[in-house]
Amino acid sequence: GRPDAETVVREHGADLARAIALEPAPLAPAYVEELLADAVTYAPNDVVVSAWSAAVVYDPRYDDTVEVFEFLNVQLLELRFHDRRLDRALEHFGSLRPRRGGLGAFLNPYRQPVRELAELTIESTLLSERAANAMKLLGDDYLARVARKAGARLHLADWAASIRHSQEAVTRLYETLSGQLASQRGEALELAIVLLIVFEI
């Protein structure tokens, strides 16, 4: 009978909440109310209710809304992938220890790890910027609201914050190791000068 969105939420809210929570058993009324509080509606005959696992789109023109959810899923996948890459690289990079002084300090054992971490940092930064800009380009207040509510349910901001934290940790490690290497190079240069003087004498 094509009821309006308000009727659907009012009469079938508990079922909608169970559906998006993927829960066959009844849910607590407080949790049902929490899930339905994030419902997004624009016209009398459309409503979108989303959670972490699923979403219900009640709309005769649902294509654009589904594309927004597809985009958010891809964005979440990319953020999690880059977060894992940064964590693995950070673990590997953090396990490296600077070598002792001497002429060997002229050789930088961290060149490749530093280059890889720099590339990962740039990629993750560009990913965050691209995702933010893509949301700005939606050009539709309704779709933007859907994306904002669903993105909050997917904790996209938390994943982005985790990536920024990893980037900051990488930067601190890089600066620490670079400072130690610079100090060792200075000592190696002094040693080389002394050896040259001794050789000359």
CSV table of C-alpha atoms in Angstrom, one decimal:
chain,number,residue,atom,x,y,z
A,1,GLY,CA,0.0,0.0,0.0
A,2,ARG,CA,3.0,2.3,-0.2
A,3,PRO,CA,2.7,3.9,3.3
A,4,ASP,CA,4.6,7.0,4.0
A,5,ALA,CA,8.0,7.0,5.8
A,6,GLU,CA,6.6,8.1,9.1
A,7,THR,CA,4.1,5.3,9.2
A,8,VAL,CA,6.8,2.7,8.3
A,9,VAL,CA,9.1,3.9,11.1
A,10,ARG,CA,6.3,4.2,13.6
A,11,GLU,CA,4.6,0.8,12.9
A,12,HIS,CA,7.6,-1.3,11.9
A,13,GLY,CA,10.5,0.5,13.7
A,14,ALA,CA,11.3,-2.6,15.9
A,15,ASP,CA,11.5,-4.8,12.7
A,16,LEU,CA,13.7,-2.2,10.9
A,17,ALA,CA,16.1,-2.1,13.9
A,18,ARG,CA,16.3,-5.9,14.0
A,19,ALA,CA,17.0,-6.0,10.3
A,20,ILE,CA,19.9,-3.5,10.3
A,21,ALA,CA,21.3,-5.0,13.4
A,22,LEU,CA,21.1,-8.5,11.8
A,23,GLU,CA,19.5,-9.7,15.0
A,24,PRO,CA,16.6,-12.3,14.8
A,25,ALA,CA,15.6,-11.8,18.5
A,26,PRO,CA,13.7,-8.7,19.7
A,27,LEU,CA,15.9,-5.7,20.7
A,28,ALA,CA,15.6,-3.6,23.8
A,29,PRO,CA,13.3,-0.6,23.2
A,30,ALA,CA,16.2,1.8,24.2
A,31,TYR,CA,18.4,0.4,21.5
A,32,VAL,CA,15.6,0.4,18.9
A,33,GLU,CA,15.1,4.1,19.7
A,34,GLU,CA,18.8,4.8,19.4
A,35,LEU,CA,19.0,3.2,15.9
A,36,LEU,CA,15.9,4.9,14.7
A,37,ALA,CA,17.1,8.3,16.0
A,38,ASP,CA,19.6,8.4,13.1
A,39,ALA,CA,16.9,7.8,10.4
A,40,VAL,CA,17.3,10.3,7.5
A,41,THR,CA,14.2,11.4,5.6
A,42,TYR,CA,13.7,14.0,2.9
A,43,ALA,CA,10.3,13.5,1.3
A,44,PRO,CA,7.1,12.0,2.9
A,45,ASN,CA,7.8,8.6,1.1
A,46,ASP,CA,11.5,8.0,1.8
A,47,VAL,CA,13.6,7.1,4.9
A,48,VAL,CA,17.0,5.6,5.4
A,49,VAL,CA,18.0,3.8,8.6
A,50,SER,CA,21.6,2.5,8.9
A,51,ALA,CA,23.8,0.7,11.3
A,52,TRP,CA,27.3,-1.0,11.2
A,53,SER,CA,26.1,-4.2,9.5
A,54,ALA,CA,23.3,-3.1,7.2
A,55,ALA,CA,20.9,-0.4,6.2
A,56,VAL,CA,17.3,-0.1,5.1
A,57,VAL,CA,16.5,2.2,2.2
A,58,TYR,CA,12.8,2.9,1.8
A,59,ASP,CA,12.7,5.1,-1.3
A,60,PRO,CA,11.2,4.6,-4.8
A,61,ARG,CA,14.4,6.4,-6.1
A,62,TYR,CA,17.0,4.5,-4.2
A,63,ASP,CA,19.9,4.3,-6.7
A,64,ASP,CA,21.9,7.3,-5.5
A,65,THR,CA,21.5,6.3,-1.9
A,66,VAL,CA,22.8,2.8,-2.5
A,67,GLU,CA,25.8,4.3,-4.4
A,68,VAL,CA,26.5,6.4,-1.3
A,69,PHE,CA,26.6,3.2,0.8
A,70,GLU,CA,28.8,1.5,-1.7
A,71,PHE,CA,31.2,4.5,-1.6
A,72,LEU,CA,31.3,4.4,2.2
A,73,ASN,CA,32.1,0.7,2.2
A,74,VAL,CA,35.0,1.2,-0.2
A,75,GLN,CA,36.2,4.2,1.9
A,76,LEU,CA,36.1,2.0,5.1
A,77,LEU,CA,38.0,-0.8,3.3
A,78,GLU,CA,40.7,1.6,2.1
A,79,LEU,CA,41.0,3.2,5.6
A,80,ARG,CA,41.4,-0.1,7.3
A,81,PHE,CA,43.8,-1.3,4.7
A,82,HIS,CA,46.0,1.7,5.0
A,83,ASP,CA,45.8,1.6,8.8
A,84,ARG,CA,47.1,-2.0,8.8
A,85,ARG,CA,49.9,-1.1,6.4
A,86,LEU,CA,51.0,1.8,8.6
A,87,ASP,CA,50.8,-0.3,11.7
A,88,ARG,CA,52.9,-3.1,10.1
A,89,ALA,CA,55.4,-0.6,8.8
A,90,LEU,CA,55.6,1.2,12.1
A,91,GLU,CA,56.2,-2.1,13.9
A,92,HIS,CA,59.0,-2.9,11.5
A,93,PHE,CA,60.5,0.5,11.5
A,94,GLY,CA,60.3,0.8,15.3
A,95,SER,CA,62.3,-2.4,15.7
A,96,LEU,CA,65.2,-1.0,13.8
A,97,ARG,CA,68.1,0.3,15.9
A,98,PRO,CA,70.8,2.7,14.9
A,99,ARG,CA,74.2,1.2,14.4
A,100,ARG,CA,77.2,2.1,16.5
A,101,GLY,CA,79.5,5.0,15.4
A,102,GLY,CA,82.4,4.6,13.1
A,103,LEU,CA,82.9,5.0,9.4
A,104,GLY,CA,79.9,2.7,8.8
A,105,ALA,CA,77.7,5.6,9.9
A,106,PHE,CA,78.1,7.1,6.4
A,107,LEU,CA,75.9,4.3,5.1
A,108,ASN,CA,72.2,4.9,5.8
A,109,PRO,CA,70.6,1.5,6.7
A,110,TYR,CA,67.2,3.2,6.9
A,111,ARG,CA,66.9,4.7,3.5
A,112,GLN,CA,64.5,2.1,2.1
A,113,PRO,CA,62.3,1.9,5.2
A,114,VAL,CA,62.1,5.7,5.4
A,115,ARG,CA,61.2,5.9,1.7
A,116,GLU,CA,58.5,3.3,2.1
A,117,LEU,CA,57.0,4.9,5.2
A,118,ALA,CA,57.0,8.3,3.4
A,119,GLU,CA,55.1,6.8,0.5
A,120,LEU,CA,52.6,5.2,2.8
A,121,THR,CA,52.1,8.5,4.7
A,122,ILE,CA,51.5,10.4,1.5
A,123,GLU,CA,49.1,7.7,0.2
A,124,SER,CA,47.1,7.7,3.4
A,125,THR,CA,47.0,11.5,3.5
A,126,LEU,CA,45.8,11.7,-0.1
A,127,LEU,CA,43.2,9.0,0.7
A,128,SER,CA,41.8,11.1,3.6
A,129,GLU,CA,41.7,14.2,1.5
A,130,ARG,CA,40.1,12.4,-1.5
A,131,ALA,CA,37.4,10.9,0.7
A,132,ALA,CA,36.6,14.3,2.3
A,133,ASN,CA,36.5,16.0,-1.1
A,134,ALA,CA,34.3,13.3,-2.5
A,135,MET,CA,31.8,13.9,0.2
A,136,LYS,CA,31.8,17.6,-0.5
A,137,LEU,CA,31.1,16.8,-4.2
A,138,LEU,CA,27.8,15.0,-3.4
A,139,GLY,CA,25.9,18.2,-4.1
A,140,ASP,CA,22.8,16.9,-2.5
A,141,ASP,CA,21.8,17.8,1.1
A,142,TYR,CA,19.8,14.6,1.5
A,143,LEU,CA,22.7,12.3,0.3
A,144,ALA,CA,25.2,14.3,2.3
A,145,ARG,CA,23.1,13.7,5.5
A,146,VAL,CA,22.8,9.9,4.6
A,147,ALA,CA,26.6,9.8,4.2
A,148,ARG,CA,27.2,11.7,7.4
A,149,LYS,CA,24.9,9.5,9.5
A,150,ALA,CA,26.1,6.2,8.0
A,151,GLY,CA,29.8,7.3,8.2
A,152,ALA,CA,29.3,7.9,11.9
A,153,ARG,CA,27.9,4.4,12.2
A,154,LEU,CA,31.0,3.0,10.4
A,155,HIS,CA,33.3,5.0,12.6
A,156,LEU,CA,35.1,6.5,9.6
A,157,ALA,CA,36.3,9.4,11.7
A,158,ASP,CA,37.9,7.0,14.2
A,159,TRP,CA,39.7,5.2,11.5
A,160,ALA,CA,41.0,8.4,10.0
A,161,ALA,CA,42.2,9.5,13.5
A,162,SER,CA,44.0,6.2,13.9
A,163,ILE,CA,45.8,6.8,10.6
A,164,ARG,CA,46.8,10.3,11.6
A,165,HIS,CA,48.1,9.0,14.9
A,166,SER,CA,50.2,6.4,13.0
A,167,GLN,CA,51.5,9.1,10.7
A,168,GLU,CA,52.6,11.2,13.7
A,169,ALA,CA,54.3,8.2,15.3
A,170,VAL,CA,56.2,7.6,12.0
A,171,THR,CA,57.2,11.2,11.9
A,172,ARG,CA,58.6,11.1,15.4
A,173,LEU,CA,60.5,7.9,14.7
A,174,TYR,CA,61.9,9.3,11.5
A,175,GLU,CA,63.1,12.5,13.2
A,176,THR,CA,64.6,10.5,16.1
A,177,LEU,CA,66.6,8.1,13.9
A,178,SER,CA,67.6,10.9,11.5
A,179,GLY,CA,69.0,12.9,14.5
A,180,GLN,CA,70.9,9.9,15.7
A,181,LEU,CA,72.3,9.2,12.2
A,182,ALA,CA,73.4,12.8,11.8
A,183,SER,CA,75.2,12.6,15.2
A,184,GLN,CA,76.9,9.4,14.2
A,185,ARG,CA,77.9,10.9,10.8
A,186,GLY,CA,79.5,13.8,12.7
A,187,GLU,CA,81.4,11.4,14.9
A,188,ALA,CA,82.5,9.4,11.8
A,189,LEU,CA,83.6,12.6,10.1
A,190,GLU,CA,85.7,13.5,13.1
A,191,LEU,CA,87.2,10.1,13.2
A,192,ALA,CA,88.0,10.2,9.5
A,193,ILE,CA,89.8,13.6,9.9
A,194,VAL,CA,91.8,12.2,12.8
A,195,LEU,CA,92.8,9.2,10.7
A,196,LEU,CA,93.9,11.4,7.8
A,197,ILE,CA,96.0,13.6,10.1
A,198,VAL,CA,97.6,10.5,11.6
A,199,PHE,CA,98.2,9.1,8.1
A,200,GLU,CA,99.7,12.4,7.0
A,201,ILE,CA,102.0,12.5,10.0
